[in-house]
Short mmCIF file of C-alpha atoms in Angstrom, two decimals:
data_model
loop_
_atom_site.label_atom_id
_atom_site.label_comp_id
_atom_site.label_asym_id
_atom_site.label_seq_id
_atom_site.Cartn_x
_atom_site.Cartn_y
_atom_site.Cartn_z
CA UNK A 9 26.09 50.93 0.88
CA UNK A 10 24.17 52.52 -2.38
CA UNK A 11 21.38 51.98 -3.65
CA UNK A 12 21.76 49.46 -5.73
CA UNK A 13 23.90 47.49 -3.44
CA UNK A 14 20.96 47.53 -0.61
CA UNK A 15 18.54 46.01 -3.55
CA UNK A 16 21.11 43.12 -4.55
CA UNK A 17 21.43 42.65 -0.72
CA UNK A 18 17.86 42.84 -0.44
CA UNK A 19 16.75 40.31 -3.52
CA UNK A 20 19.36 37.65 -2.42
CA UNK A 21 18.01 37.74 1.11
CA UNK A 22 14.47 36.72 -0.14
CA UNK A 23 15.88 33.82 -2.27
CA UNK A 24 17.35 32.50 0.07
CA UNK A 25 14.24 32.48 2.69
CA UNK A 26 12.33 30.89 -0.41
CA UNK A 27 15.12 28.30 -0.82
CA UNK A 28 16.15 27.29 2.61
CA UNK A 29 15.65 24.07 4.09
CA UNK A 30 13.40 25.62 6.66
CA UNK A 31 11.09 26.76 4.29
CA UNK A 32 11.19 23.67 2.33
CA UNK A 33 9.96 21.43 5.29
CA UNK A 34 7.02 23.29 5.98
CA UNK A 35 5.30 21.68 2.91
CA UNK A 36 2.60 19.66 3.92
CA UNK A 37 3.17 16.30 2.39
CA UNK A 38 0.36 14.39 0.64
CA UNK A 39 0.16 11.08 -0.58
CA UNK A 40 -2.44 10.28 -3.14
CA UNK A 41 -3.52 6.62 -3.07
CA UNK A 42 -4.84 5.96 -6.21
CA UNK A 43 -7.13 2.50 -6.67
CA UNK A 44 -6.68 2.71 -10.40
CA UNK A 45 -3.95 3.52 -12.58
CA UNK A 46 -2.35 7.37 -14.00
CA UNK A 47 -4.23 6.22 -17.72
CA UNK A 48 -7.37 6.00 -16.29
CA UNK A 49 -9.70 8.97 -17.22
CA UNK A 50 -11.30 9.43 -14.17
CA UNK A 51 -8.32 8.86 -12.14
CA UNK A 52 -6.21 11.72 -14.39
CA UNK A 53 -9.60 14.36 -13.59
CA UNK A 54 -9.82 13.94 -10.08
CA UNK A 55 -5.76 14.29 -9.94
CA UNK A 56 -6.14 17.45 -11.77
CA UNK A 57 -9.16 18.99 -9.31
CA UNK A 58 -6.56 17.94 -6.48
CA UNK A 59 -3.66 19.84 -7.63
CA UNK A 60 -5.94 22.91 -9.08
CA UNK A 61 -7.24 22.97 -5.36
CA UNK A 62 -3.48 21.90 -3.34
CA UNK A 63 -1.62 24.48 -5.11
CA UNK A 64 1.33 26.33 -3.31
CA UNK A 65 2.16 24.39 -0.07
CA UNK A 66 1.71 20.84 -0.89
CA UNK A 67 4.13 18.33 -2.05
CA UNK A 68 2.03 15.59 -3.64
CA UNK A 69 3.16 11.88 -4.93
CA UNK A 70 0.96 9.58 -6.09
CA UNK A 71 1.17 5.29 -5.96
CA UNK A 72 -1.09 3.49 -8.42
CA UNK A 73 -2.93 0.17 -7.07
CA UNK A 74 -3.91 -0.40 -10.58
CA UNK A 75 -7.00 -2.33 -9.47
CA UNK A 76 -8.47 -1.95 -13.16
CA UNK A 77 -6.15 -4.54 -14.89
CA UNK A 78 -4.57 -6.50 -12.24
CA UNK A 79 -6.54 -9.83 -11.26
CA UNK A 80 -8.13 -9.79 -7.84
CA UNK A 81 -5.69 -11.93 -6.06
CA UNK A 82 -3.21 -9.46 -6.42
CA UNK A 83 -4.91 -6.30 -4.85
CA UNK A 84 -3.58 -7.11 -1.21
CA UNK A 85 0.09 -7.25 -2.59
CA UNK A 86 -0.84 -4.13 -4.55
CA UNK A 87 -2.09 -2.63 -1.28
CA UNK A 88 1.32 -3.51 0.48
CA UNK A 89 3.64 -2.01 -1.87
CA UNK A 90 0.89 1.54 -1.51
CA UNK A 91 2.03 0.90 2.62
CA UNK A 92 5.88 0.83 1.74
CA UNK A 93 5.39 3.87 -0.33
CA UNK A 94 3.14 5.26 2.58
CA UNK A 95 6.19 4.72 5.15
CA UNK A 96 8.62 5.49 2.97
CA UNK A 97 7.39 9.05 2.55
CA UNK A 98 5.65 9.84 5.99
CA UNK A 99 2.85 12.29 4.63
CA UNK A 100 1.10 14.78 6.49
CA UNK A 101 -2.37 13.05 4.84
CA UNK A 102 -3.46 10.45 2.80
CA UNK A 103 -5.63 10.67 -0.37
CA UNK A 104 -7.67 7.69 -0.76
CA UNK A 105 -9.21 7.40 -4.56
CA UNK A 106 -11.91 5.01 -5.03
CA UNK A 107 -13.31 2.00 -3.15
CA UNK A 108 -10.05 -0.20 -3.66
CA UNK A 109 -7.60 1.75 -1.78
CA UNK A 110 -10.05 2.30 1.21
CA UNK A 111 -11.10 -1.51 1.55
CA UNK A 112 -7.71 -2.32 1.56
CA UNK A 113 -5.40 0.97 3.54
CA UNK A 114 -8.33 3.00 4.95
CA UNK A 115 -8.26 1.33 8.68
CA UNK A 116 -4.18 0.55 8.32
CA UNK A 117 -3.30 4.21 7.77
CA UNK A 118 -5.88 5.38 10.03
CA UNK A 119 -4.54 3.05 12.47
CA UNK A 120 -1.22 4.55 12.02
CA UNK A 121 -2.10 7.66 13.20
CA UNK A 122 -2.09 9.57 10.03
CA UNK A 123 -5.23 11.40 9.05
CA UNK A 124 -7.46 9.89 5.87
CA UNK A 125 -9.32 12.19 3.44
CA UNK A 126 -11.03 9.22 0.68
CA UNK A 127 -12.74 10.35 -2.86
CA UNK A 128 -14.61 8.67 -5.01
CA UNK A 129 -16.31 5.99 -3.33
CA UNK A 130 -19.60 4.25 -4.30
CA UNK A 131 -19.65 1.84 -0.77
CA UNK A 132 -21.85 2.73 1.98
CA UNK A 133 -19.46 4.34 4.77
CA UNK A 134 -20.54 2.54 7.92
CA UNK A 135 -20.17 -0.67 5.27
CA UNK A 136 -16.52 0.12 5.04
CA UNK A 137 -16.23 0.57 8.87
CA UNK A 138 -15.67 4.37 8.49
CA UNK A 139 -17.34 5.02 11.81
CA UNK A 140 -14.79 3.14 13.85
CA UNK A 141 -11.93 4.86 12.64
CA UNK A 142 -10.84 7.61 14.39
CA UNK A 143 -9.38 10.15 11.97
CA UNK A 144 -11.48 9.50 8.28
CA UNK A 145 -13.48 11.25 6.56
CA UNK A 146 -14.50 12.43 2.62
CA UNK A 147 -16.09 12.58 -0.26
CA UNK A 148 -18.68 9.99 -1.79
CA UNK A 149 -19.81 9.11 -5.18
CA UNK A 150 -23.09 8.77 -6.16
CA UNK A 151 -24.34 7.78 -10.05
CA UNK A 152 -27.07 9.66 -10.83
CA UNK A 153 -28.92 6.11 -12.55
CA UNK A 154 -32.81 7.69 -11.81
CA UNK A 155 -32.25 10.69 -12.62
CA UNK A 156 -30.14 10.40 -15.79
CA UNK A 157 -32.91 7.98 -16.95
CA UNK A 158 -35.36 10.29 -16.55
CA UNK A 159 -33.38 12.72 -18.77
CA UNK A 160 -32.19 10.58 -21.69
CA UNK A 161 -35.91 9.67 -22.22
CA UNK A 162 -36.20 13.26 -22.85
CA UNK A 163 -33.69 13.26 -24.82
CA UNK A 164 -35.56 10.25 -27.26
CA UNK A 165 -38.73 12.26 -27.10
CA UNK A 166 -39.92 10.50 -24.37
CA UNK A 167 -39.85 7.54 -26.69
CA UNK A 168 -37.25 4.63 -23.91
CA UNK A 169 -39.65 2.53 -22.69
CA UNK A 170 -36.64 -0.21 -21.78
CA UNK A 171 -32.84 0.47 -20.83
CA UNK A 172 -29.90 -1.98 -20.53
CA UNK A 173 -27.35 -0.55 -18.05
CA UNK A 174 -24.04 -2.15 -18.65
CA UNK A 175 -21.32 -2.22 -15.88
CA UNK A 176 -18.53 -4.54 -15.93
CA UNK A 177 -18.53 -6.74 -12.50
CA UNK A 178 -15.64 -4.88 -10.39
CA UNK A 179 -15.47 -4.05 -6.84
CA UNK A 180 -16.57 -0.16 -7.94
CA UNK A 181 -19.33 -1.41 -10.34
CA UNK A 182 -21.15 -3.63 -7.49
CA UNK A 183 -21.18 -1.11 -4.93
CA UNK A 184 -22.30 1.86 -7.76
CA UNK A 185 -25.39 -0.58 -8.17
CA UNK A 186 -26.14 -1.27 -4.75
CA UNK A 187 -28.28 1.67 -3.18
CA UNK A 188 -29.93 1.98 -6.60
CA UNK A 189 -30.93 -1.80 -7.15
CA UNK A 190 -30.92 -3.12 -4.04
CA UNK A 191 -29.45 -6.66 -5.14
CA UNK A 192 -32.04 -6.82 -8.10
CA UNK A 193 -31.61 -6.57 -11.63
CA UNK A 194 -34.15 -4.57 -12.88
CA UNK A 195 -35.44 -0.76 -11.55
CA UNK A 196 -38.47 1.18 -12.45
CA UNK A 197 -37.90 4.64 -13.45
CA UNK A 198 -41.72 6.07 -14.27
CA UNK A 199 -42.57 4.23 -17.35
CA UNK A 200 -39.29 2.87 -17.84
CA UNK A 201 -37.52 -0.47 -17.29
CA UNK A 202 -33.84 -0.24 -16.84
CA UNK A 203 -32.19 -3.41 -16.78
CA UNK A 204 -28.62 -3.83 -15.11
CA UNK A 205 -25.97 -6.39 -16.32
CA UNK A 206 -22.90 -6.98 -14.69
CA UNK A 207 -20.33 -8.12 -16.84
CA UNK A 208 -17.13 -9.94 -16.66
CA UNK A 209 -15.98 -11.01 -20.08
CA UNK A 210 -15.40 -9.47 -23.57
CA UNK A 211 -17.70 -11.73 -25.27
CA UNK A 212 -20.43 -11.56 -23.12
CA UNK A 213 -20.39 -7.90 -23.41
CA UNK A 214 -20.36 -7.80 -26.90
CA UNK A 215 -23.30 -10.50 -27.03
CA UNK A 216 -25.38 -7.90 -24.55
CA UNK A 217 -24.80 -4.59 -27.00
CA UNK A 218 -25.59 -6.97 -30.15
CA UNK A 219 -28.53 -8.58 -28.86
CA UNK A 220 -30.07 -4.64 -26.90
CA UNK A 221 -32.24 -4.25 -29.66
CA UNK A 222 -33.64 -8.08 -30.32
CA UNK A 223 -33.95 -8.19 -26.70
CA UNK A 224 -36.45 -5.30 -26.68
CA UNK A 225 -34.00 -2.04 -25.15
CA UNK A 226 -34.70 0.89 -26.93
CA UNK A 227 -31.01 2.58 -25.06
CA UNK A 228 -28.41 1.41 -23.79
CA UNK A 229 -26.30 3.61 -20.66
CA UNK A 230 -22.81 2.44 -20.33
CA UNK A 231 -21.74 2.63 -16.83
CA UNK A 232 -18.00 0.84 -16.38
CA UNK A 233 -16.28 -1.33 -18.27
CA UNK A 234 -12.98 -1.21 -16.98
CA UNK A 235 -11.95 -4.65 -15.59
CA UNK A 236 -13.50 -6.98 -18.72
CA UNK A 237 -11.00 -9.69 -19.54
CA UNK A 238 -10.91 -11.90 -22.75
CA UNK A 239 -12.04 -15.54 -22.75
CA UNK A 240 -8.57 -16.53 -21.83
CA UNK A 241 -8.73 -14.01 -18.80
CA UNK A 242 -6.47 -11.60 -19.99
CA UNK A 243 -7.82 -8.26 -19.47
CA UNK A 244 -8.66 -6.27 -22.65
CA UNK A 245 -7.74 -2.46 -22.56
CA UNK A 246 -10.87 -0.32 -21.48
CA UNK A 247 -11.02 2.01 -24.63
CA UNK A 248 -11.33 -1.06 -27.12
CA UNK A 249 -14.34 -1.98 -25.18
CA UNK A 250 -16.07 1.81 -25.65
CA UNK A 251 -15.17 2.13 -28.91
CA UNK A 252 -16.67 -1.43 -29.91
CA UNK A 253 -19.81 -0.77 -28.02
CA UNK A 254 -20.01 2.63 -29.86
CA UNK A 255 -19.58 1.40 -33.22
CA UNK A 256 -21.60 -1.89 -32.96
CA UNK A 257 -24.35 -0.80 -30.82
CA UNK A 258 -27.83 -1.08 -32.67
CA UNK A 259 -29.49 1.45 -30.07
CA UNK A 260 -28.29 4.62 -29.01
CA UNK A 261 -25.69 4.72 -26.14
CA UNK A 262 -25.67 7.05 -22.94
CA UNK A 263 -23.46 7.70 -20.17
CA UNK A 264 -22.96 8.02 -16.57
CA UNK A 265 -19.73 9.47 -16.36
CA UNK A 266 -17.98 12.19 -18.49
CA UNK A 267 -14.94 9.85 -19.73
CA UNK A 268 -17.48 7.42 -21.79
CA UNK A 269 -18.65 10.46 -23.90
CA UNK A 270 -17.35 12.03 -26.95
CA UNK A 271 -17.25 11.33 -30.65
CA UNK A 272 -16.76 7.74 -30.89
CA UNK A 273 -17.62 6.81 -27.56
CA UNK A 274 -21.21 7.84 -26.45
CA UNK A 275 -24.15 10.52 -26.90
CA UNK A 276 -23.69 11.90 -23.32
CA UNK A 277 -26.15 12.64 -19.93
CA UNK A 278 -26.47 13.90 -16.67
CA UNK A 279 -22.37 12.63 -16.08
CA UNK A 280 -20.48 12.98 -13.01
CA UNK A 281 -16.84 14.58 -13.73
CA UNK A 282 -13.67 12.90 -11.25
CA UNK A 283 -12.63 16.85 -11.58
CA UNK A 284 -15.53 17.52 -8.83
CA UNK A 285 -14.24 14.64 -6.49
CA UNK A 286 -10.73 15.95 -6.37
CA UNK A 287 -11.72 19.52 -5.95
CA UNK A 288 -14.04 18.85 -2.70
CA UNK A 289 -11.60 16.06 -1.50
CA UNK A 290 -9.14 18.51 -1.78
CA UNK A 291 -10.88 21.32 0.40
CA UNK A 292 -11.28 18.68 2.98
CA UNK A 293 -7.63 18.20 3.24
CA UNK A 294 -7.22 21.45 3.73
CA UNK A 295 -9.52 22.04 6.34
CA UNK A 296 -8.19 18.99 8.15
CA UNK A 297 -3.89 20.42 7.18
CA UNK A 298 -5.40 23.90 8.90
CA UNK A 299 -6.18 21.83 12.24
CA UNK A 300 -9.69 20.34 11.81
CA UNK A 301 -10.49 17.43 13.20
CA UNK A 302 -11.38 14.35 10.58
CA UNK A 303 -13.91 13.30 12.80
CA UNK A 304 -15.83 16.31 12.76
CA UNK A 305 -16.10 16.34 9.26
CA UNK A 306 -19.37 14.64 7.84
CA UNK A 307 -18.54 12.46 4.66
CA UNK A 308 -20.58 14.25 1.62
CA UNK A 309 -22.21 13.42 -1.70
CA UNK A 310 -20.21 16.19 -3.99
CA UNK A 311 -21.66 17.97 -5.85
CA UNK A 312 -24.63 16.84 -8.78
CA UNK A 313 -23.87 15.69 -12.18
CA UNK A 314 -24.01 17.73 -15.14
CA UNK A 315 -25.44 18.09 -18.74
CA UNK A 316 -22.78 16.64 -20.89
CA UNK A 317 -22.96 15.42 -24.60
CA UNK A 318 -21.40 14.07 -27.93
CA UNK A 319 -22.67 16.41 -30.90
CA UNK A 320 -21.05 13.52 -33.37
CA UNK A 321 -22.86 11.26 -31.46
CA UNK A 322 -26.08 12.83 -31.05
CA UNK A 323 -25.88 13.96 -34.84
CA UNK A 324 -25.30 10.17 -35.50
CA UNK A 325 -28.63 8.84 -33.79
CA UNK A 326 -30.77 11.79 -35.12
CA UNK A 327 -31.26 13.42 -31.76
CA UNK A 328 -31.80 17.16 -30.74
CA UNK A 329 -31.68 18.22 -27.25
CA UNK A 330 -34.33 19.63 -25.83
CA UNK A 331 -34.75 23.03 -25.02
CA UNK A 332 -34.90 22.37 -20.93
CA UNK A 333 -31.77 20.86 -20.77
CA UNK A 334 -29.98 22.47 -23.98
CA UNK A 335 -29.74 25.91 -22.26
CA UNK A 336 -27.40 24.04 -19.30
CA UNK A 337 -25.70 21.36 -21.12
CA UNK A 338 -22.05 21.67 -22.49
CA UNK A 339 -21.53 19.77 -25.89
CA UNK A 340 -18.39 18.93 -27.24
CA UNK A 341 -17.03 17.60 -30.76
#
């Protein structure tokens, strides 16, 4: 046999270990459970920190619950067509995103035997029941509502003296709030007075941003506004809500995640990014694919928020960033 010949033979003999069914199979199968829906901001950044972090051996599908825009009533049929898509494609893991699809699959799945790695969620674990499940564990979300206070008042030149904090009334937004308000409405950050609202409808939303500066709020942060609904309870897509708040708003609007920010949305703050959540969700799955127990794994905070900001928007309301947090913030527009 020549040369050649022995490199032909050689080549086809690779492709065909790369192609055969045997090498196929070993592709660790995981199913993303998503609470939300693919549109979603956060739920498109913390897909992409998953696959960044799963690439090479994983084959990953997704189901949507769609939580945002369906009405409650429907989440447990939403939750059984995730559990037909679950036994339907018998993964190796399952990737719980957001509060949602762990209320409603986190104990069935674990149940079933099949290891749970959740992202994204504001409950308190031993709330959910984490502790009695035998093979859970992952990643929690925290919003950084003190400390991003503390930094938009430097951003005003120390001027916020009162905050509105506007979240629409979801299962996420109530247990975001929880740990921070403790079932009140108001919170004392230093000198300032931050003021939560939890909001279900369109109008009432728009009556809050009108009335922030009448009502004495020198900022408003915009938390989430994802499940509003109209006065007819019909639910009204999430970016016409942003983009009337940032165009009607008579005081300057902040963020606490990295999807509300950006020209005609708002100025910016210390932001979480869903990127994060995926990326350390994903490192759990694959400590837990390589043979680690679930159980041994201690759910975590990920990793802190960063310096994030409009420079439309902070051109718009006269504001310069301070030196301290200029040198670590990235700006965009």
């Amino acid at each position: 046999m020549n040369t050649l010949c022995r490199c032909l033979f050689l080549c086809l003999a690779i492709v065909g270990a790369v192609m055969s069914p045997s090498a196929i199979a070993e592709a660790k199968k995981v199913l993303v459970i998503q609470s939300y829906h693919a549109e979603y901001p956060w739920d498109k950044s913390y897909l992409k920190g998953i696959r960044q972090t799963l690439d090479g051996n994983y084959e990953i599908e997704t189901f949507q619950m769609d939580t945002k825009r369906v009405p409650k009533d429907a989440y447990q049929q939403q939750a059984d067509k995730a559990w037909e898509k679950y036994k339907s494609m018998k993964p190796d893991i399952v990737m719980l995103g957001d509060d949602n699809a762990l209320k409603y699959l986190g104990k069935r799945i674990d149940d079933d035997g099949t290891p749970v790695v959740f992202l994204g969620i504001n409950s308190n674990p031993r709330a959910v029941g984490i502790g009695k499940m035998k093979q859970v564990t992952g990643i929690l979300e925290r919003p950084l509502f003190k400390r991003n206070i503390s930094e938009v008042n430097k951003v005003m030149n120390n001027s916020l003296k009162s905050v509105l904090i506007l979240f629409d009334s979801g299962t996420t937004s109530q247990a975001a709030v929880t740990d921070a308000f403790k079932g009140k409405d108001t919170l004392k950050v230093g000198k300032v007075k931050a003021t939560l609202k939890l909001i279900d409808t369109q109008s009432k939303w728009q009556q809050a941003v009108s009335n922030a500066k009448s009502d004495g709020y020198d900022a408003i942060i915009v938390g989430l506004y994802h499940t509003i609904v109209d006065d007819s309870g019909k639910h009204v897509p999430a970016g016409d809500i942003l983009s009337w708040t940032s165009e009607n708003t008579p005081v300057p609007p902040f963020a606490f995640w990295d999807f509300v920010v950006g020209r005609d949305k708002a100025i910016g703050g210390l932001v979480l990014f869903g990127e994060v959540q995926g990326v350390e969700a994903a490192k759990v799955v694959k400590r837990v694919l390589a043979g680690e127990s679930p159980k041994k794994i201690q759910p975590a905070v990920a990793k802190k928020g960063r310096f994030y900001f409009s420079q439309a928007q902070l051109d718009r309301w006269s504001l310069t960033l301070p030196k301290s947090i200029q040198s670590k913030a990235s700006v965009i527009d």
